[in-house]
């Protein structure tokens, strides 16, 4: 069983569109994250949720809105996509005092 | 907040040589330091971690050292092999609470030449 799964794996869309990425973990972890990895490979944290509550919001534009319906799911909705949003987005989960597990990533390409 | 600096950004070695990647952190409260390996097109995966009550940890060809006073930690890979080629990330965080921010270094692209 995949511990952290996110869909879709690839997403190609036009500027101005709205899109969502879904993430689910079956590890029973309390905390989930969204990271953005740009072309320079840097893993930049975007959001962190703990038990469905937003804990970290790293000055991400309002066009990005995370939603956590329960502690096993953390989705990312992006409005009015821009060229600069093109990147790989990783979901991750973590329990207290343990390592983080990453999803397989979603490669978003805005054209 | 925590800031993690990682060097070098690229590292090229010959097969069989050793590779060392260094990281420094800013928040003295951080007590957990994982290292992740990311192969091309794949997700980051944990390869080794160390907690602040330990100075060194080894797992076969991989070792990590931690100097709490200087706030730096290093990854050592001995007898490198071509399959060690990947991007390596260090990270720092505070455990004891699950929602500690996991801050990554900038990454090191390691290339092992056969």
XYZ file of C-alpha atoms in Angstrom:
225
model
C 0.000 0.000 0.000
C 1.225 3.469 -0.861
C 1.695 5.483 2.328
C 1.162 8.946 0.796
C -0.542 9.200 -2.553
C -1.307 12.294 -4.572
C -3.153 12.784 -7.828
C -2.702 13.614 -10.577
C 0.949 12.868 -11.307
C 1.012 15.246 -14.274
C -1.101 18.321 -14.869
C -0.858 20.512 -17.958
C -3.179 23.499 -18.079
C -3.555 26.953 -19.521
C -2.939 30.229 -17.755
C -5.967 31.483 -15.893
C -7.440 28.052 -15.228
C -8.283 26.635 -11.797
C -6.955 23.224 -10.795
C -6.792 20.925 -7.767
C -4.295 18.375 -6.508
C -5.401 15.725 -4.048
C -3.370 14.014 -1.329
C -4.177 11.140 0.986
C -2.118 9.345 3.631
C -2.855 6.038 5.336
C -0.196 6.306 8.034
C -2.413 7.786 10.723
C -0.206 10.888 10.878
C -1.533 14.108 12.361
C 0.420 16.501 10.169
C 0.391 17.006 6.425
C 2.358 19.434 4.274
C 2.484 20.886 0.803
C 5.911 21.646 -0.659
C 6.770 23.307 -3.959
C 9.900 22.186 -5.802
C 11.051 24.560 -8.513
C 13.489 23.973 -11.347
C 16.418 24.572 -8.980
C 15.234 21.634 -6.862
C 14.620 23.683 -3.718
C 11.865 22.201 -1.505
C 9.914 25.180 -0.244
C 7.201 24.635 2.331
C 3.834 26.132 1.447
C 1.383 24.880 4.049
C 1.206 22.629 7.070
C -1.952 21.200 8.614
C -2.265 19.442 11.947
C -5.486 17.526 12.575
C -7.291 19.534 9.897
C -6.085 22.884 11.237
C -3.823 25.221 9.284
C -0.573 25.635 11.185
C 1.875 27.066 8.658
C 1.130 29.363 5.742
C 4.384 30.496 4.190
C 3.375 33.720 2.431
C 1.815 31.840 -0.419
C -0.426 33.861 -2.776
C -4.133 33.787 -1.986
C -4.685 31.925 -5.240
C -3.484 28.809 -3.393
C -6.037 27.397 -0.995
C -5.446 24.175 0.915
C -8.349 22.169 2.277
C -8.233 19.335 4.795
C -11.583 17.529 5.097
C -10.041 15.111 7.613
C -6.566 14.418 8.920
C -5.891 11.814 6.226
C -6.494 14.222 3.341
C -4.972 17.519 2.296
C -5.947 18.963 -1.063
C -4.519 21.986 -2.842
C -6.652 24.205 -5.032
C -5.038 26.814 -7.262
C -7.011 29.615 -8.861
C -6.040 31.705 -11.890
C -2.911 29.719 -12.680
C 0.170 31.648 -13.755
C 3.280 30.578 -15.669
C 5.346 30.892 -12.480
C 3.220 28.252 -10.785
C 4.845 25.593 -12.968
C 6.722 23.280 -10.598
C 6.515 19.912 -8.903
C 4.221 19.930 -5.875
C 4.828 17.381 -3.131
C 2.473 16.382 -0.390
C 4.019 14.908 2.772
C 2.840 13.582 6.116
C 4.508 13.228 9.489
C 3.688 11.960 12.951
C 5.107 13.408 16.172
C 8.845 12.984 16.309
C 9.047 10.927 13.147
C 10.274 11.254 9.629
C 8.192 12.742 6.846
C 6.851 10.592 4.023
C 6.372 12.176 0.617
C 3.847 11.567 -2.102
C 5.059 10.885 -5.642
C 4.705 14.519 -6.666
C 2.513 16.369 -9.161
C 4.310 18.020 -12.062
C 2.258 21.096 -12.905
C 2.924 22.789 -16.232
C 1.134 26.042 -17.012
C 1.177 27.031 -20.679
C 12.177 30.635 12.248
C 14.621 27.912 11.267
C 17.017 28.470 8.379
C 19.102 25.628 6.926
C 22.115 26.260 4.702
C 23.539 23.363 2.665
C 26.848 23.091 0.786
C 28.004 22.333 -1.799
C 25.195 22.777 -4.307
C 26.878 20.311 -6.684
C 29.400 17.579 -5.987
C 31.130 15.380 -8.515
C 33.197 12.352 -7.419
C 34.718 9.236 -8.920
C 33.248 5.869 -8.061
C 34.829 4.592 -4.859
C 35.616 8.050 -3.488
C 33.933 9.557 -0.435
C 31.409 12.387 -0.558
C 30.657 14.881 2.207
C 27.718 17.292 2.332
C 27.486 19.910 5.059
C 24.553 21.762 6.591
C 24.173 24.465 9.208
C 20.988 25.402 11.040
C 19.985 28.530 12.902
C 17.457 27.472 15.563
C 19.187 25.928 18.576
C 15.835 24.369 19.580
C 15.880 22.026 16.555
C 16.559 18.486 17.686
C 15.907 16.228 14.698
C 17.971 16.231 11.511
C 16.931 13.942 8.646
C 18.635 13.466 5.295
C 16.653 12.743 2.154
C 17.741 11.376 -1.209
C 15.785 12.286 -4.326
C 16.472 10.391 -7.526
C 15.520 11.945 -10.841
C 11.747 12.120 -11.220
C 11.125 10.465 -7.851
C 9.995 11.573 -4.433
C 12.443 12.474 -1.618
C 13.084 9.480 0.621
C 14.711 9.338 4.025
C 18.157 7.726 4.044
C 19.344 8.496 7.565
C 18.463 10.755 10.480
C 20.014 11.879 13.735
C 18.644 13.313 16.958
C 20.350 15.961 19.010
C 21.288 13.574 21.833
C 23.584 11.661 19.452
C 26.796 12.878 17.868
C 27.145 10.325 15.097
C 25.098 7.626 13.393
C 26.109 5.087 10.767
C 24.222 2.870 8.371
C 26.508 0.843 6.119
C 28.195 3.333 3.736
C 26.309 6.330 5.074
C 27.066 8.270 8.248
C 25.832 11.521 9.729
C 27.616 13.653 12.310
C 26.126 16.427 14.421
C 27.857 19.289 16.232
C 25.190 20.971 18.368
C 27.508 23.681 19.618
C 28.399 24.801 16.122
C 24.904 23.995 14.822
C 26.086 21.990 11.901
C 25.661 18.444 10.671
C 27.162 16.493 7.816
C 26.420 13.509 5.605
C 29.277 11.194 4.710
C 29.012 8.616 1.947
C 31.946 6.218 1.577
C 32.812 3.993 -1.391
C 30.402 5.888 -3.624
C 28.628 4.059 -6.428
C 26.902 5.395 -9.562
C 23.526 4.628 -7.982
C 24.331 7.156 -5.242
C 23.894 9.878 -7.898
C 20.898 11.953 -6.809
C 19.908 15.178 -5.072
C 20.470 15.080 -1.317
C 18.605 17.302 1.130
C 19.303 17.951 4.776
C 16.533 19.188 7.045
C 16.017 20.375 10.601
C 12.995 20.428 12.862
C 11.747 20.189 16.430
C 10.185 16.916 17.534
C 7.858 16.356 20.453
C 5.155 18.051 18.502
C 4.015 16.741 15.157
C 3.486 20.127 13.618
C 7.069 21.317 13.812
C 8.082 22.926 10.554
C 10.406 20.702 8.528
C 12.886 23.087 6.912
C 15.080 21.815 4.090
C 18.479 22.899 2.860
C 18.880 23.934 -0.759
C 19.940 20.478 -1.920
C 23.185 18.994 -3.274
C 23.339 17.359 -6.691
C 25.748 14.442 -6.295
C 27.175 12.847 -9.423
C 29.243 9.675 -9.128
C 31.270 8.931 -12.259
C 32.004 5.267 -13.058
